[in-house]
Amino acid sequence: MYGLKTDWLEEPTPRYYTLGDYEGETARWCTGCGDHAVLTAVQRVCKEEQLPPDKTVFVSGIGCSSRFPHYMKTYGFHGLHGRALPVACGIRSRRPDLHIFVVTGDGDCCSIGTAHWIHAVHYNMNLVVMLFDNNCYGLTKNQTSPTSPKGSKSNTHPRGAALDPLNPVQITLAITNASFVARTVDWNPPHLFATLQAAHRHKGLSFVQIIQRCPHYKAGVHDPLQSDPSQLLLMTHPDGIQLDDSIKGIFKNQREHDPSDMDAARALARDPEGVSIGLFYRNESGERYDEYTALGIATSRDEKIAALKAELSLYQI
Amino acid sequence: MSAESTTKSSDADAPAGGASAAGNGNEVRVRTIPEQIVEIVSDSGEGAQTAGQLFGTVCAKMGNGLWTVEIIPAEIEPPARSQAGASGIRIRFATRPMTNMGDQADLVVSFNEQVLYSRIDQDALRTGTVLLIDDRWASDEDPGIQEAYQKALDDFRARGYEVRGVPIHSETSKVTDNPQRGKNMWVVGLLCALYNRNLDIAKKEVRKIFERRRKGQAVIDMNYKLLEAGHAWAIEHLDERFDVPAEEQETQMVVMNGNAAVAMGAMAAGIEVCSMYPITPATSATHYLASVFHEAGGLIHQAEDEIAAAGFAIGASYAGKTAITITSGPGMALKTEMLGLAVMAEIPLVVVDVQRGGPSTGLPTKVEQGDLLSSIFGMPGDSPKVVMAASSIDECFHFVITARKLAEAFCTPVILLTDANLSSGQTSFTMPEPNEDWLSPPVDQSPWKEGVAPYAWDQETGLSRRPVPGQAGGAFVLTGLAHDEKSHIAYESAVNQRTMRMRSRKMAALQKTLKPPEVHGDPEGDLLVVGWGSTRSAIDEAVDRIRKDGRKIGSLCLRFLSPLEPGLKEIFARYKRVMTVEINYSDDLGDPLIDDDTRRYAQLAWLLRAHTLVDLDCWSRVPGQPIPPWMIEEAVRGRLEGIK
């Protein structure tokens, strides 16, 4: 290791990773929780993309979904409520070799961690950010979240939430330098998988809102969407999320949307014809802060000492 | 006029440089003095600090001991000609090394008379202090200002200061169209003449200053002209000169302030990421680092807030890259949760807290030692971590290197406390010799040893190695929740007891490697004065003065506050009384309602009383400036009266 310009090594003999290589502890989410479906989809993405588990990191905050890293057999960082993004950005800043996924919830991302959400999108570092949006605080036992529907009852608003919910996609699309913004649902595995795979392949910050069921505290909230796919608007495009025709056929309501068209993306984010799912926006050529933060990464020890000596000499008496 | 105090004049009657004629025909007296305290005071934005730093650097480069203290208002542009807006700098230079700001000023150059009231308010002037005040206000078009000027000058004379009007503005106007920007350099020229400084050295430093600011030759030439004009005027009109001889230096020396020293320490330690959010008085460390860090391959990340700054550093550190975050008290408060996470998950992290006055926003630009207990204890649950304090500017440099090593060896956050006195104070110290051993090692990406848990705590020391992402076979999920050796979430009583013990044990393991602190002065006697951080030199100076009267007292400065240095109880037992001197708040016995039951102690005193069960006394003040030796001397003498 000593004296090497680069301080990581490639594994000399590649091997084929199976789904089992990504399976960590047994998931302890409630029966019927949408998180199980996302876990399965993510493990499949890892396998399809053949991500080395030792080179993959899942970073999360606090909440039901933030237990996610424990259920993967990769490196994981289960940190503080709302603070997954700064940690993930810090990891990314000097480790271009790692695959980094961020797991966050609607309380984590859209409430306590809002500042980091906005700035992480602006930084546009190469990360996959999955917003597990179940419209409520689950782990703290049913409080209103910023995305709770107006009128929905919780322990903090027993007479119903007072305000219309925040729309995470609308907000993300408003941030300068947003480069990949998508929405999917936990109950359509092919769409979920295809969206996350596209997110992983994107170079930059991929923001994916996953509409996710909480059978315990928000039972039935998404039943209409689930049982009547016509309430969803499937965005299609050759540059968008690719689905088999058999899956596409489920969606009666479809609209071709060019993901390079930001104005159209912002219009669709208002869900004019039902809840839009698919890829709202993608820009592969956006500025990436991780390209800036990685500068100087190969500086040798001799160069470091020389730089300090040169600097000290300026202060010499 | 006389710019020396009677106690400091070594040989006033035998001028070292002899006598010659000033331009005005009067005889010029040159006196040799061992030490001098000069201040430049102005409205904000008039360049007093630049001028003072320049003059101080010239003194240091000529081989004098140096200590500077900046006087900084909290606003960028406070009202002109007001006491609250006083901005400036004190330069203490001497034949011997200097490590504190000293007592009252010998000479003050002031750009207006009103700002001097802030110095009077701070007890910075004494009978006989020479005041050189810009005389432009005597002929100001506003009769109110003329009157205020005359009134103040009469008042100053009545207070016993030696007052002289100097045509700073009008003389500077002869050289430049913008005297407001140029008069600071003119004053440096004047001071160089008055103190026999080498103008060529000043010019070299001027070049350096303006090249750093990316100014062209025209700006540099103009500043040369201003220097020369101030110098020439002083030669022509002042009939005294002073010589502060230099001692021969045995080693190469550097001169810098504490924030630059912290920044260079980060480079010397091989730290790769400095993640910060702007906060006074810490930010200048990052300003400086930002100008050079890339040369050493480092990254400055200006985060969206203090929390994110800590989170980003923790992320980098978790990924194997050494990281530092530099902040001040309010920033520390915001980082608290992140520091708790670093303790719980055992992530190395260096945190520098450049302390300012608190609580809340407090005194943003002023010194205080108020963050000691919050650094050690200010987190939910038991969160043992290393807390160190630098007591000098060279320690600001070297302790960052130590902190980085400890953070990694003990897998813990290390908080390094400095303060607003050290951060902007300049002094000279032995040039560090950068070497390989100071640098952090490359990221370990060798395969993780099979069967070893991510927290395989050594049962005796609590130490463990940590896998870094990328290490084959080391994958684990770090968590801020209670966890066992394998980093699995564990709520069982026995596991929680055991893992808390392991994290705490690391502090004992570190303490066992430390040496007992050295006592300054008498090794036993009536009183031991204990301090920490930047007060060290002023305490030592006060103790030395009292010892000259035959009282047996000593002083001691603690660099490690968590864990505390060993042997304190034995050292304390050698004195009749022990007290701390600190720049933070404590109640004074004898005040209304304050008795042994109600008294709240200074922070180190709280800590040492609990740690040693010795009935320590304390004396502390929160003046928003360094405590000068004379104040400490007075306080300690007061305590000694009660000790037979």
Short mmCIF file of N, CA and C in Angstrom, two decimals, chain B residues 307-385:
data_model
loop_
_atom_site.label_atom_id
_atom_site.label_comp_id
_atom_site.label_asym_id
_atom_site.label_seq_id
_atom_site.Cartn_x
_atom_site.Cartn_y
_atom_site.Cartn_z
N ILE B 307 -24.23 21.41 11.11
CA ILE B 307 -24.53 19.98 11.27
C ILE B 307 -23.99 19.21 10.07
N ALA B 308 -24.28 19.74 8.89
CA ALA B 308 -23.81 19.08 7.67
C ALA B 308 -22.29 19.09 7.60
N ALA B 309 -21.67 20.16 8.11
CA ALA B 309 -20.20 20.22 8.10
C ALA B 309 -19.64 19.05 8.90
N ALA B 310 -20.24 18.77 10.07
CA ALA B 310 -19.79 17.64 10.88
C ALA B 310 -20.14 16.33 10.18
N GLY B 311 -21.34 16.25 9.59
CA GLY B 311 -21.78 15.02 8.92
C GLY B 311 -20.89 14.67 7.74
N PHE B 312 -20.53 15.68 6.97
CA PHE B 312 -19.66 15.48 5.81
C PHE B 312 -18.29 14.97 6.26
N ALA B 313 -17.77 15.57 7.32
CA ALA B 313 -16.46 15.15 7.84
C ALA B 313 -16.54 13.71 8.36
N ILE B 314 -17.64 13.40 9.04
CA ILE B 314 -17.82 12.05 9.56
C ILE B 314 -17.91 11.05 8.40
N GLY B 315 -18.62 11.44 7.34
CA GLY B 315 -18.73 10.55 6.17
C GLY B 315 -17.36 10.28 5.56
N ALA B 316 -16.58 11.35 5.40
CA ALA B 316 -15.23 11.19 4.82
C ALA B 316 -14.38 10.30 5.71
N SER B 317 -14.49 10.51 7.01
CA SER B 317 -13.69 9.74 7.95
C SER B 317 -14.11 8.27 7.97
N TYR B 318 -15.42 8.04 7.94
CA TYR B 318 -15.93 6.67 7.86
C TYR B 318 -15.37 5.97 6.63
N ALA B 319 -15.21 6.74 5.55
CA ALA B 319 -14.69 6.17 4.30
C ALA B 319 -13.17 6.11 4.30
N GLY B 320 -12.55 6.41 5.44
CA GLY B 320 -11.11 6.21 5.57
C GLY B 320 -10.25 7.44 5.34
N LYS B 321 -10.89 8.58 5.08
CA LYS B 321 -10.14 9.81 4.82
C LYS B 321 -10.15 10.68 6.07
N THR B 322 -8.99 11.15 6.50
CA THR B 322 -8.97 11.92 7.74
C THR B 322 -9.62 13.28 7.52
N ALA B 323 -10.42 13.67 8.51
CA ALA B 323 -11.22 14.87 8.34
C ALA B 323 -11.20 15.74 9.58
N ILE B 324 -11.36 17.03 9.34
CA ILE B 324 -11.39 18.00 10.43
C ILE B 324 -12.58 18.93 10.20
N THR B 325 -13.20 19.40 11.27
CA THR B 325 -14.18 20.46 11.14
C THR B 325 -13.81 21.53 12.15
N ILE B 326 -13.85 22.79 11.71
CA ILE B 326 -13.38 23.90 12.53
C ILE B 326 -14.55 24.84 12.78
N THR B 327 -14.81 25.16 14.05
CA THR B 327 -15.99 25.95 14.35
C THR B 327 -15.78 26.75 15.63
N SER B 328 -16.87 27.34 16.14
CA SER B 328 -16.84 28.04 17.41
C SER B 328 -18.09 27.62 18.20
N GLY B 329 -18.27 28.16 19.40
CA GLY B 329 -19.30 27.68 20.32
C GLY B 329 -20.68 27.40 19.75
N PRO B 330 -21.30 28.37 19.09
CA PRO B 330 -22.64 28.09 18.55
C PRO B 330 -22.62 26.94 17.54
N GLY B 331 -21.55 26.82 16.81
CA GLY B 331 -21.40 25.71 15.86
C GLY B 331 -21.24 24.39 16.59
N MET B 332 -20.52 24.43 17.72
CA MET B 332 -20.36 23.22 18.53
C MET B 332 -21.72 22.74 19.00
N ALA B 333 -22.56 23.71 19.42
CA ALA B 333 -23.89 23.34 19.90
C ALA B 333 -24.65 22.57 18.82
N LEU B 334 -24.55 23.05 17.59
CA LEU B 334 -25.27 22.38 16.49
C LEU B 334 -24.66 21.03 16.15
N LYS B 335 -23.37 20.89 16.32
CA LYS B 335 -22.70 19.64 15.97
C LYS B 335 -22.85 18.56 17.03
N THR B 336 -23.45 18.92 18.16
CA THR B 336 -23.49 18.01 19.29
C THR B 336 -23.98 16.61 18.93
N GLU B 337 -25.07 16.53 18.19
CA GLU B 337 -25.65 15.23 17.89
C GLU B 337 -24.70 14.39 17.03
N MET B 338 -24.04 15.08 16.09
CA MET B 338 -23.07 14.39 15.23
C MET B 338 -21.88 13.88 16.04
N LEU B 339 -21.44 14.69 17.01
CA LEU B 339 -20.31 14.25 17.84
C LEU B 339 -20.71 13.04 18.66
N GLY B 340 -21.94 13.04 19.14
CA GLY B 340 -22.43 11.88 19.88
C GLY B 340 -22.42 10.63 19.00
N LEU B 341 -22.79 10.80 17.75
CA LEU B 341 -22.76 9.67 16.82
C LEU B 341 -21.33 9.16 16.64
N ALA B 342 -20.39 10.12 16.50
CA ALA B 342 -18.99 9.71 16.32
C ALA B 342 -18.47 8.97 17.55
N VAL B 343 -18.93 9.38 18.74
CA VAL B 343 -18.54 8.66 19.96
C VAL B 343 -19.14 7.26 19.93
N MET B 344 -20.44 7.20 19.66
CA MET B 344 -21.15 5.92 19.72
C MET B 344 -20.63 4.93 18.68
N ALA B 345 -20.43 5.42 17.46
CA ALA B 345 -20.02 4.52 16.38
C ALA B 345 -18.49 4.45 16.24
N GLU B 346 -17.78 5.21 17.10
CA GLU B 346 -16.32 5.19 17.14
C GLU B 346 -15.69 5.56 15.80
N ILE B 347 -16.06 6.78 15.37
CA ILE B 347 -15.54 7.32 14.11
C ILE B 347 -14.50 8.39 14.45
N PRO B 348 -13.28 8.27 13.92
CA PRO B 348 -12.26 9.30 14.19
C PRO B 348 -12.70 10.65 13.61
N LEU B 349 -12.47 11.71 14.34
CA LEU B 349 -12.82 13.05 13.85
C LEU B 349 -12.07 14.08 14.67
N VAL B 350 -11.49 15.07 13.99
CA VAL B 350 -10.86 16.18 14.71
C VAL B 350 -11.78 17.39 14.61
N VAL B 351 -12.10 17.96 15.77
CA VAL B 351 -12.97 19.13 15.82
C VAL B 351 -12.20 20.24 16.51
N VAL B 352 -12.06 21.38 15.84
CA VAL B 352 -11.42 22.52 16.49
C VAL B 352 -12.51 23.51 16.87
N ASP B 353 -12.55 23.89 18.15
CA ASP B 353 -13.50 24.88 18.63
C ASP B 353 -12.70 26.13 19.01
N VAL B 354 -12.78 27.16 18.17
CA VAL B 354 -12.15 28.44 18.48
C VAL B 354 -13.14 29.20 19.34
N GLN B 355 -12.96 29.12 20.65
CA GLN B 355 -13.99 29.61 21.56
C GLN B 355 -14.16 31.13 21.51
N ARG B 356 -15.43 31.55 21.60
CA ARG B 356 -15.78 32.96 21.69
C ARG B 356 -16.72 33.12 22.88
N GLY B 357 -17.16 34.34 23.13
CA GLY B 357 -18.02 34.57 24.29
C GLY B 357 -19.41 34.01 24.08
N GLY B 358 -19.96 33.36 25.08
CA GLY B 358 -21.30 32.80 25.02
C GLY B 358 -22.09 33.28 26.21
N PRO B 359 -23.28 32.79 26.48
CA PRO B 359 -24.00 31.77 25.70
C PRO B 359 -24.65 32.39 24.46
N SER B 360 -25.35 31.56 23.71
CA SER B 360 -26.02 31.99 22.49
C SER B 360 -25.00 32.67 21.57
N THR B 361 -25.42 33.70 20.86
CA THR B 361 -24.49 34.35 19.93
C THR B 361 -23.41 35.12 20.69
N GLY B 362 -23.74 35.55 21.90
CA GLY B 362 -22.75 36.08 22.82
C GLY B 362 -21.86 37.18 22.28
N LEU B 363 -20.58 36.98 22.41
CA LEU B 363 -19.57 37.95 21.94
C LEU B 363 -18.82 37.30 20.77
N PRO B 364 -19.29 37.52 19.55
CA PRO B 364 -18.74 36.75 18.42
C PRO B 364 -17.25 36.93 18.19
N THR B 365 -16.73 38.13 18.45
CA THR B 365 -15.33 38.38 18.10
C THR B 365 -14.41 38.34 19.30
N LYS B 366 -14.96 38.01 20.48
CA LYS B 366 -14.18 38.16 21.71
C LYS B 366 -13.90 36.80 22.35
N VAL B 367 -12.83 36.81 23.13
CA VAL B 367 -12.36 35.56 23.72
C VAL B 367 -13.16 35.14 24.96
N GLU B 368 -13.35 33.83 25.12
CA GLU B 368 -13.87 33.26 26.34
C GLU B 368 -13.45 31.79 26.38
N GLN B 369 -13.38 31.24 27.60
CA GLN B 369 -13.09 29.81 27.75
C GLN B 369 -14.35 29.15 28.29
N GLY B 370 -15.42 29.30 27.55
CA GLY B 370 -16.73 28.90 28.06
C GLY B 370 -17.21 27.54 27.57
N ASP B 371 -16.44 26.88 26.70
CA ASP B 371 -16.96 25.65 26.09
C ASP B 371 -16.33 24.39 26.67
N LEU B 372 -15.66 24.52 27.80
CA LEU B 372 -14.96 23.34 28.34
C LEU B 372 -15.93 22.24 28.75
N LEU B 373 -16.87 22.60 29.61
CA LEU B 373 -17.75 21.55 30.13
C LEU B 373 -18.72 21.05 29.06
N SER B 374 -19.17 21.96 28.18
CA SER B 374 -20.09 21.48 27.13
C SER B 374 -19.34 20.56 26.16
N SER B 375 -18.05 20.81 25.97
CA SER B 375 -17.28 19.91 25.10
C SER B 375 -17.17 18.52 25.72
N ILE B 376 -16.94 18.49 27.01
CA ILE B 376 -16.75 17.19 27.66
C ILE B 376 -18.08 16.47 27.88
N PHE B 377 -19.08 17.23 28.33
CA PHE B 377 -20.31 16.57 28.78
C PHE B 377 -21.55 16.88 27.93
N GLY B 378 -21.43 17.86 27.03
CA GLY B 378 -22.65 18.38 26.41
C GLY B 378 -23.28 17.49 25.37
N MET B 379 -23.56 16.27 25.70
CA MET B 379 -24.17 15.35 24.75
C MET B 379 -25.12 14.44 25.49
N PRO B 380 -26.12 13.92 24.80
CA PRO B 380 -27.01 12.99 25.50
C PRO B 380 -26.26 11.72 25.88
N GLY B 381 -26.57 11.21 27.04
CA GLY B 381 -25.94 9.96 27.47
C GLY B 381 -24.50 10.15 27.84
N ASP B 382 -23.81 9.06 28.12
CA ASP B 382 -22.39 9.14 28.42
C ASP B 382 -21.64 9.12 27.11
N SER B 383 -20.87 10.16 26.86
CA SER B 383 -20.17 10.21 25.58
C SER B 383 -18.71 10.59 25.79
N PRO B 384 -17.92 9.62 26.23
CA PRO B 384 -16.51 9.90 26.48
C PRO B 384 -15.78 10.23 25.18
N LYS B 385 -15.01 11.28 25.22
CA LYS B 385 -14.24 11.69 24.03
C LYS B 385 -13.03 12.46 24.51
#
